[in-house]
Coordinates of C-alpha atoms in Angstrom, one line a residue:
X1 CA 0.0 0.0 0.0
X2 CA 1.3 3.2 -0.8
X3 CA 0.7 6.7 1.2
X4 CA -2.3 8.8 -0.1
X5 CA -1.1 11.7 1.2
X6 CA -0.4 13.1 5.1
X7 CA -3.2 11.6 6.5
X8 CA -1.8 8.1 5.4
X9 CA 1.5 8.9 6.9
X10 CA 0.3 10.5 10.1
X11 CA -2.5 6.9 10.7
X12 CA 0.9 5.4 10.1
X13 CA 3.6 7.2 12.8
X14 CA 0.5 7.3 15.6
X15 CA 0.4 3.6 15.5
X16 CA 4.1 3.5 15.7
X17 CA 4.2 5.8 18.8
X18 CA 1.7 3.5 20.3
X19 CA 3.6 0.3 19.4
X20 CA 6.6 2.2 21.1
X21 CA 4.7 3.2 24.4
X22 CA 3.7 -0.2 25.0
X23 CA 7.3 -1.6 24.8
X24 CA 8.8 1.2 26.9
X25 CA 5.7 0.3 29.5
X26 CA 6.9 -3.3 29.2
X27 CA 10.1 -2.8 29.7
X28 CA 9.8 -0.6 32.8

């Protein structure tokens, strides 16, 4: 799938910052 346009790519990096707030959570 290819980004069709910002709102694609913004979907994309709020899912990331999720996926990275659950590792730092497990971590901790």
């Amino acid at each position: 799938m290819r980004p069709c346009g910002p709102a694609h790519v913004v979907a994309i990096c709020s899912q990331r910052k999720k996926i990275l707030k659950k590792k730092s959570k497990s971590q901790n």
